[in-house]
CSV table of C-alpha atoms and ligand atoms in Angstrom, one decimal:
chain,number,residue,atom,x,y,z
A,1,MET,CA,8.7,22.9,51.3
A,2,SER,CA,9.9,19.7,49.4
A,3,ALA,CA,7.5,17.0,48.6
A,4,VAL,CA,9.1,13.4,49.9
A,5,ILE,CA,6.0,11.4,48.3
A,6,GLU,CA,4.5,12.4,45.1
A,7,THR,CA,2.0,10.8,42.9
A,8,HIS,CA,0.8,12.0,39.5
A,9,ASP,CA,-2.4,10.5,38.0
A,10,LEU,CA,-1.6,7.4,40.2
A,11,THR,CA,-3.9,4.8,38.9
A,12,LYS,CA,-5.4,1.0,40.2
A,13,VAL,CA,-7.3,-1.5,38.5
A,14,TYR,CA,-7.7,-4.9,39.9
A,15,LYS,CA,-8.1,-7.1,36.9
A,16,GLY,CA,-11.1,-9.4,37.6
A,17,ILE,CA,-11.5,-12.6,35.3
A,18,SER,CA,-13.4,-10.6,33.2
A,19,LYS,CA,-13.8,-6.8,32.4
A,20,ALA,CA,-16.9,-6.6,34.0
A,21,GLN,CA,-15.1,-7.7,37.4
A,22,ASP,CA,-12.2,-5.5,36.8
A,23,VAL,CA,-12.1,-3.0,40.2
A,24,SER,CA,-10.9,0.2,39.8
A,25,ALA,CA,-9.4,1.0,43.2
A,26,LEU,CA,-7.8,4.2,42.6
A,27,THR,CA,-8.1,6.8,39.5
A,28,ASN,CA,-5.6,9.5,39.0
A,29,LEU,CA,-4.4,10.1,42.1
A,30,THR,CA,-2.2,13.2,42.7
A,31,ILE,CA,-1.1,13.9,46.3
A,32,GLU,CA,2.1,15.1,47.8
A,33,VAL,CA,3.5,14.3,51.6
A,34,ASN,CA,6.1,17.0,52.3
A,35,GLU,CA,8.6,16.7,54.5
A,36,GLY,CA,8.6,17.0,58.0
A,37,GLU,CA,4.4,16.8,58.0
A,38,ILE,CA,1.8,14.5,59.0
A,39,PHE,CA,-0.6,13.8,56.4
A,40,GLY,CA,-3.7,12.4,57.3
A,41,TYR,CA,-5.3,10.0,54.5
A,42,LEU,CA,-8.7,9.2,54.9
A,43,GLY,CA,-11.8,7.6,53.2
A,44,PRO,CA,-14.6,5.1,53.9
A,45,ASN,CA,-14.0,1.1,53.7
A,46,GLY,CA,-12.8,0.4,50.3
A,47,SER,CA,-12.1,4.0,49.1
A,48,GLY,CA,-8.6,2.8,48.0
A,49,LYS,CA,-6.1,4.0,51.1
A,50,THR,CA,-4.1,0.6,51.4
A,51,THR,CA,-4.3,0.3,47.5
A,52,THR,CA,-2.1,3.4,47.6
A,53,ILE,CA,0.1,2.5,50.4
A,54,LYS,CA,0.9,-1.1,48.7
A,55,LEU,CA,1.6,0.9,45.5
A,56,LEU,CA,4.1,3.6,47.3
A,57,LEU,CA,5.9,0.5,49.0
A,58,GLY,CA,6.3,-1.6,45.3
A,59,LEU,CA,4.0,-4.5,46.8
A,60,ILE,CA,1.9,-3.9,44.0
A,61,PHE,CA,2.2,-1.9,40.6
A,62,PRO,CA,-0.2,0.6,39.0
A,63,THR,CA,-2.2,0.3,36.1
A,64,ALA,CA,-0.9,3.9,35.4
A,65,GLY,CA,0.6,7.1,36.5
A,66,LEU,CA,4.0,8.4,38.5
A,67,MET,CA,5.2,8.3,42.0
A,68,LYS,CA,8.2,9.5,43.5
A,69,ILE,CA,9.7,8.9,46.7
A,70,MET,CA,12.5,11.3,48.3
A,71,GLY,CA,12.3,12.7,44.5
A,72,GLU,CA,13.4,9.3,43.4
A,73,SER,CA,11.1,7.3,40.3
A,74,ASN,CA,12.6,4.2,41.2
A,75,ILE,CA,10.6,3.7,44.6
A,76,THR,CA,12.1,0.3,45.0
A,77,SER,CA,15.4,1.3,45.0
A,78,PRO,CA,17.8,0.2,48.1
A,79,MET,CA,17.9,4.0,49.1
A,80,VAL,CA,14.3,4.6,49.2
A,81,ARG,CA,13.5,1.2,50.8
A,82,LYS,CA,16.0,1.9,53.7
A,83,ASN,CA,14.1,4.8,54.3
A,84,ILE,CA,10.8,4.0,54.6
A,85,GLY,CA,9.1,2.7,57.7
A,86,TYR,CA,5.9,0.9,57.3
A,87,LEU,CA,3.3,-0.8,59.6
A,88,PRO,CA,0.8,-2.6,57.8
A,89,GLU,CA,-2.9,-2.8,58.2
A,90,GLY,CA,-3.4,-4.9,61.1
A,91,ALA,CA,0.0,-6.1,61.6
A,92,TYR,CA,0.0,-9.7,61.9
A,93,TYR,CA,3.2,-11.5,63.3
A,94,PRO,CA,3.6,-15.5,64.1
A,95,ASP,CA,2.3,-16.1,67.3
A,96,PHE,CA,4.8,-18.3,68.3
A,97,LEU,CA,7.5,-15.6,68.2
A,98,ARG,CA,8.8,-13.0,71.1
A,99,GLY,CA,8.6,-9.1,70.5
A,100,GLU,CA,11.8,-9.2,70.3
A,101,GLU,CA,12.5,-12.1,67.7
A,102,ILE,CA,10.4,-10.4,65.6
A,103,LEU,CA,12.4,-7.0,65.6
A,104,ARG,CA,15.6,-9.1,64.9
A,105,TYR,CA,14.0,-11.1,61.7
A,106,TYR,CA,13.3,-7.6,60.7
A,107,GLY,CA,16.5,-6.1,61.7
A,108,SER,CA,18.2,-8.7,59.3
A,109,LEU,CA,16.4,-8.0,56.4
A,110,TYR,CA,17.4,-4.1,56.8
A,111,GLY,CA,21.0,-6.0,56.9
A,112,MET,CA,21.4,-4.8,60.6
A,113,LYS,CA,23.3,-7.0,62.8
A,114,GLY,CA,25.4,-8.0,65.9
A,115,ALA,CA,25.7,-4.9,68.6
A,116,ASN,CA,24.2,-2.5,66.0
A,117,LEU,CA,20.7,-4.4,66.1
A,118,LYS,CA,20.8,-5.1,69.6
A,119,ARG,CA,21.1,-1.6,70.5
A,120,ARG,CA,18.4,-0.4,67.8
A,121,ILE,CA,16.5,-2.9,69.2
A,122,ASP,CA,16.6,-1.9,72.7
A,123,GLU,CA,16.1,2.0,71.3
A,124,VAL,CA,12.9,1.1,69.6
A,125,LEU,CA,11.2,-1.0,72.3
A,126,GLU,CA,11.7,2.0,74.5
A,127,ILE,CA,10.3,4.2,72.4
A,128,VAL,CA,6.9,1.9,71.7
A,129,GLY,CA,7.0,1.4,75.6
A,130,MET,CA,7.7,-2.4,74.8
A,131,THR,CA,11.0,-3.1,76.9
A,132,ARG,CA,9.4,-5.1,79.6
A,133,ALA,CA,7.3,-7.2,77.6
A,134,ARG,CA,9.9,-7.8,75.2
A,135,ASN,CA,10.6,-11.7,75.8
A,136,ARG,CA,6.7,-12.4,75.7
A,137,LEU,CA,5.2,-14.4,73.3
A,138,ILE,CA,3.1,-12.4,70.8
A,139,ARG,CA,0.2,-14.6,71.5
A,140,GLY,CA,0.1,-13.2,74.7
A,141,TYR,CA,0.1,-9.7,73.2
A,142,SER,CA,-3.0,-7.7,73.6
A,143,LYS,CA,-4.2,-5.8,70.1
A,144,GLY,CA,-2.4,-2.8,71.7
A,145,MET,CA,1.0,-4.5,72.1
A,146,ARG,CA,1.1,-6.0,68.9
A,147,GLN,CA,0.5,-2.7,67.2
A,148,ARG,CA,3.2,-1.3,69.1
A,149,ILE,CA,5.4,-4.1,68.0
A,150,GLY,CA,4.5,-3.2,64.9
A,151,LEU,CA,5.6,0.1,65.3
A,152,ALA,CA,8.9,-0.7,66.7
A,153,GLN,CA,9.3,-2.7,63.1
A,154,ALA,CA,8.5,0.6,61.2
A,155,LEU,CA,11.3,2.6,63.2
A,156,LEU,CA,14.0,0.0,63.0
A,157,SER,CA,16.1,1.6,60.4
A,158,ASP,CA,15.2,5.1,61.5
A,159,PRO,CA,13.7,5.8,58.3
A,160,GLY,CA,13.0,9.4,57.2
A,161,ILE,CA,9.4,8.5,56.0
A,162,LEU,CA,6.7,6.4,58.0
A,163,ILE,CA,3.8,4.7,56.1
A,164,LEU,CA,1.1,3.6,58.5
A,165,ASP,CA,-2.0,2.2,57.8
A,166,GLU,CA,-4.4,2.4,60.3
A,167,PRO,CA,-2.0,3.1,63.5
A,168,THR,CA,-4.7,3.0,66.2
A,169,THR,CA,-7.1,1.1,65.2
A,170,GLY,CA,-8.0,-1.5,68.0
A,171,LEU,CA,-6.3,0.5,70.7
A,172,ASP,CA,-8.0,2.1,73.7
A,173,PRO,CA,-8.2,5.7,74.6
A,174,VAL,CA,-5.0,5.9,76.7
A,175,ALA,CA,-2.8,3.6,74.2
A,176,ARG,CA,-4.4,5.9,71.3
A,177,LYS,CA,-3.1,8.9,73.1
A,178,GLU,CA,0.2,7.7,73.9
A,179,ILE,CA,0.7,6.5,70.2
A,180,ARG,CA,-0.6,9.7,68.8
A,181,ASP,CA,2.1,11.7,71.1
A,182,LEU,CA,4.5,9.3,69.9
A,183,LEU,CA,3.8,10.2,66.4
A,184,ILE,CA,3.7,14.1,66.8
A,185,GLN,CA,7.3,13.5,68.6
A,186,LEU,CA,8.8,11.7,65.6
A,187,ARG,CA,7.2,14.7,63.2
A,188,ASP,CA,9.0,16.8,65.5
A,189,GLN,CA,12.2,15.2,64.9
A,190,GLY,CA,11.7,15.5,61.4
A,191,LYS,CA,10.1,12.4,60.0
A,192,SER,CA,7.6,12.6,57.5
A,193,LEU,CA,4.1,10.4,58.2
A,194,LEU,CA,1.6,9.1,55.8
A,195,ILE,CA,-1.2,8.2,58.3
A,196,SER,CA,-4.5,6.5,57.0
A,197,SER,CA,-7.1,6.1,59.2
A,198,HIS,CA,-10.6,6.2,59.8
A,199,GLU,CA,-10.5,8.2,63.5
A,200,LEU,CA,-11.3,11.5,62.3
A,201,LEU,CA,-10.8,13.6,65.6
A,202,GLU,CA,-7.3,11.8,65.8
A,203,VAL,CA,-6.7,12.9,62.4
A,204,GLU,CA,-7.6,16.6,62.8
A,205,LEU,CA,-5.5,16.5,66.3
A,206,ILE,CA,-2.3,15.7,64.5
A,207,SER,CA,-2.2,16.1,60.5
A,208,ASP,CA,-0.9,18.8,59.1
A,209,ARG,CA,-2.5,18.3,55.8
A,210,VAL,CA,-5.3,15.9,54.8
A,211,GLY,CA,-6.7,14.0,51.8
A,212,ILE,CA,-10.2,12.5,51.6
A,213,LEU,CA,-10.7,9.9,49.0
A,214,PHE,CA,-13.9,8.0,47.9
A,215,GLU,CA,-14.1,5.0,45.6
A,216,GLY,CA,-10.7,5.8,44.4
A,217,VAL,CA,-10.8,9.1,43.7
A,218,LEU,CA,-9.6,12.0,45.7
A,219,GLN,CA,-12.2,14.8,47.0
A,220,THR,CA,-10.5,17.0,48.5
A,221,SER,CA,-6.7,17.9,50.2
A,222,GLY,CA,-5.0,20.5,51.9
A,223,THR,CA,-4.0,21.7,55.5
A,224,ILE,CA,-6.4,21.1,58.2
A,225,ASN,CA,-6.9,24.7,58.4
A,226,GLU,CA,-8.2,24.9,55.0
A,227,LEU,CA,-10.3,22.4,55.3
A,228,LEU,CA,-11.7,23.4,58.2
A,229,ALA,CA,-12.1,27.3,57.7
A,230,SER,CA,-15.2,28.9,58.8
A,231,ARG,CA,-17.5,28.5,56.3
A,232,GLU,CA,-19.9,29.8,58.9
A,233,PHE,CA,-20.5,31.6,61.9
A,234,THR,CA,-22.7,31.7,65.4
A,235,ILE,CA,-24.5,34.8,67.5
A,236,ASN,CA,-24.7,34.6,70.9
A,237,ALA,CA,-27.6,36.8,71.9
A,238,GLU,CA,-30.0,37.5,74.3
A,239,ALA,CA,-33.7,37.0,74.0
A,240,ALA,CA,-36.2,39.4,76.1
A,241,ALA,CA,-39.3,37.0,75.0
A,242,PRO,CA,-39.1,33.6,74.7
A,243,GLU,CA,-41.1,33.3,71.4
A,244,ALA,CA,-38.3,35.1,69.5
A,245,ILE,CA,-36.1,32.1,70.0
A,246,GLN,CA,-39.1,29.9,67.9
A,247,GLN,CA,-39.2,33.2,65.5
A,248,VAL,CA,-35.8,33.3,64.4
A,249,ARG,CA,-35.7,29.8,63.9
A,250,GLU,CA,-38.4,30.0,61.3
A,251,ALA,CA,-36.4,32.8,59.6
A,252,GLY,CA,-33.7,30.3,59.3
A,253,LEU,CA,-31.2,30.4,61.9
A,254,SER,CA,-30.9,27.3,64.1
A,255,PRO,CA,-30.8,27.6,67.9
A,256,GLU,CA,-28.0,25.2,69.2
A,257,ASP,CA,-27.9,26.2,73.0
A,258,SER,CA,-30.1,28.0,74.8
A,259,VAL,CA,-30.2,28.7,78.5
A,260,ALA,CA,-32.4,31.2,80.4
A,261,GLY,CA,-33.0,33.4,77.5
A,262,SER,CA,-29.5,33.4,76.2
A,263,VAL,CA,-29.2,31.5,73.2
A,264,VAL,CA,-26.3,30.4,70.5
A,265,LEU,CA,-27.7,30.8,67.2
A,266,ARG,CA,-26.1,28.8,64.0
A,267,VAL,CA,-26.0,30.7,60.4
A,268,PRO,CA,-26.2,28.6,57.9
A,269,GLU,CA,-23.7,29.0,55.0
A,270,THR,CA,-26.2,29.9,52.7
A,271,MET,CA,-27.5,33.0,54.8
A,272,SER,CA,-25.1,36.1,54.5
A,273,LEU,CA,-24.0,37.2,58.6
A,274,TYR,CA,-25.8,40.6,57.7
A,275,ASP,CA,-28.9,38.8,57.0
A,276,ALA,CA,-28.9,37.0,60.4
A,277,LEU,CA,-28.0,40.0,62.6
A,278,GLU,CA,-31.1,41.9,61.1
A,279,ILE,CA,-33.1,38.7,62.1
A,280,CYS,CA,-32.1,38.7,65.6
A,281,LYS,CA,-32.5,43.0,65.5
A,282,SER,CA,-35.7,42.7,64.2
A,283,ARG,CA,-36.9,39.9,67.4
A,284,ASN,CA,-35.7,42.4,69.6
A,285,MET,CA,-32.6,40.3,70.5
A,286,LYS,CA,-29.5,41.7,72.0
A,287,ILE,CA,-26.4,40.6,70.4
A,288,VAL,CA,-23.9,39.5,72.7
A,289,SER,CA,-21.0,38.1,70.3
A,290,VAL,CA,-20.7,36.7,67.1
A,291,ALA,CA,-17.6,34.3,66.1
A,292,PRO,CA,-16.8,32.2,62.9
A,293,ARG,CA,-17.5,28.6,63.8
A,294,ARG,CA,-15.1,26.2,62.4
A,295,GLU,CA,-16.3,22.7,61.0
A,296,THR,CA,-15.0,19.6,62.8
A,297,LEU,CA,-13.1,17.1,60.4
A,298,GLU,CA,-16.3,14.6,60.8
A,299,GLU,CA,-18.6,17.0,59.8
A,300,VAL,CA,-16.1,17.8,56.3
A,301,PHE,CA,-15.8,14.2,55.9
A,302,VAL,CA,-19.3,13.6,55.9
A,303,ARG,CA,-20.1,16.4,53.7
A,304,VAL,CA,-17.4,15.8,51.1
A,305,VAL,CA,-18.1,12.1,51.2
A,306,GLY,CA,-22.3,12.5,51.4
A,307,SER,CA,-22.0,14.6,48.2
A,308,ALA,CA,-19.9,12.2,46.3
A,309,ALA,CA,-21.8,9.4,47.0
A,310,LYS,CA,-25.4,11.2,45.5
A,311,GLY,CA,-23.2,12.5,42.4
A,312,LYS,CA,-22.6,8.9,42.0
A,313,GLU,CA,-26.4,7.8,42.5
A,314,HIS,CA,-27.2,10.6,40.2
A,315,ILE,CA,-25.2,9.5,37.4
A,316,GLU,CA,-26.4,5.6,37.7
A,317,GLU,CA,-29.9,6.8,37.9
A,318,ASN,CA,-29.3,9.0,34.8
A,319,PRO,CA,-26.6,7.4,32.8
A,320,LYS,CA,-25.5,8.9,29.2
B,401,ATP,N1,-6.0,-8.0,45.7
B,401,ATP,C1,-7.4,-6.9,45.0
B,401,ATP,N2,-7.8,-7.8,44.2
B,401,ATP,C2,-9.2,-7.1,43.7
B,401,ATP,N3,-9.7,-6.2,44.4
B,401,ATP,C3,-9.0,-5.6,45.5
B,401,ATP,C4,-7.9,-6.2,46.1
B,401,ATP,N4,-7.3,-5.2,47.0
B,401,ATP,C5,-8.2,-4.5,47.0
B,401,ATP,N5,-9.2,-4.7,46.3
B,401,ATP,C6,-10.3,-3.5,46.0
B,401,ATP,O1,-9.6,-2.5,45.8
B,401,ATP,C7,-10.6,-1.4,46.7
B,401,ATP,C8,-10.0,-0.5,47.6
B,401,ATP,O2,-9.7,-1.0,49.2
B,401,ATP,P1,-8.8,-0.9,49.7
B,401,ATP,O3,-8.1,-2.0,50.6
B,401,ATP,O4,-7.5,0.2,48.9
B,401,ATP,O5,-9.6,0.1,50.8
B,401,ATP,P2,-9.2,0.7,51.7
B,401,ATP,O6,-9.7,2.4,51.4
B,401,ATP,O7,-7.5,0.3,52.5
B,401,ATP,O8,-10.3,0.5,52.8
B,401,ATP,P3,-10.4,0.1,54.3
B,401,ATP,O9,-10.5,1.1,55.3
B,401,ATP,O10,-11.8,-1.2,54.5
B,401,ATP,O11,-8.9,-0.4,54.7
B,401,ATP,C9,-12.0,-2.3,47.2
B,401,ATP,O12,-13.0,-2.0,46.3
B,401,ATP,C10,-11.3,-3.5,47.5
B,401,ATP,O13,-12.3,-4.6,47.3
B,402,MG,MG1,-7.1,-0.2,54.2
């Protein structure tokens, strides 16, 4: 698989008026986005997602490190630029323009014109479902409509790479689903997508690979399957006596769901499955089934970011 976006030890320090006011927004970031995949770029507020995106677009310059796009280190070369579509965070457009006018303006920046531009505008409006609203003023657009025009703008030059900074923020569930389907469709057409987001379920649903950032440092990355790989098991069991459930709880198993003596027990990561089954057996429980328990991306995120934050507190409390 070939990488269309690569960063190596990418570092960005925003300089303040004094050294004490410098902000280390990104530290030694090494990531890859492969051709034809959706890469979900996650992290809490202020963790450096937009900074990464701006660096990749050449809107700001790195303090250190390397970037390559389509194998090219000159990331602002016309060949690279033409092949990247970008949806900025909270895409704002002048209120007094019409949706179609925005697209005509951006098209002209790409050097598109005449019948060619008109045809492409028709196409992208159709793709994002904005054909009917094309002649309305942006002022009268809802948040979702603005976001769709933003996406249409990102798609104008039919780029192979899409970099989308929070594409579904502020959208209602139906619009969210529509945009999600559109992103999957674009991926299936062979495009490569880097998407920053706070919507963990959404990212879990559409991403092939994910990276989690905290305070400018990549905490983990991998395929969705690697990250959510089962670290725990659940045991589905039947308890003859009601007190058995309380007893297995005291022995370290967590009952998640129990109906009329039938109970789902979560085996903690720290306990072996064998020991857990022994506990059930010793309380005369009948084992119905055992299944690996996949984590949700939200659980992984909270665990990874939580332990990074804790590690940091520890360093601050005990400086060397
Ligand atoms: N132009 C700037 N000058 C100084 N500091 C900045 C600048 N832009 C961003 N920062 C700081 O860099 C850090 C990373 O910000 P960034 O916008 O990249 O985060 P983010 O992950 O996109 O956050 P959010 O989820 O809120 O969009 C933050 O501490 C932010 O305050
Ligand atoms: Mg951001």
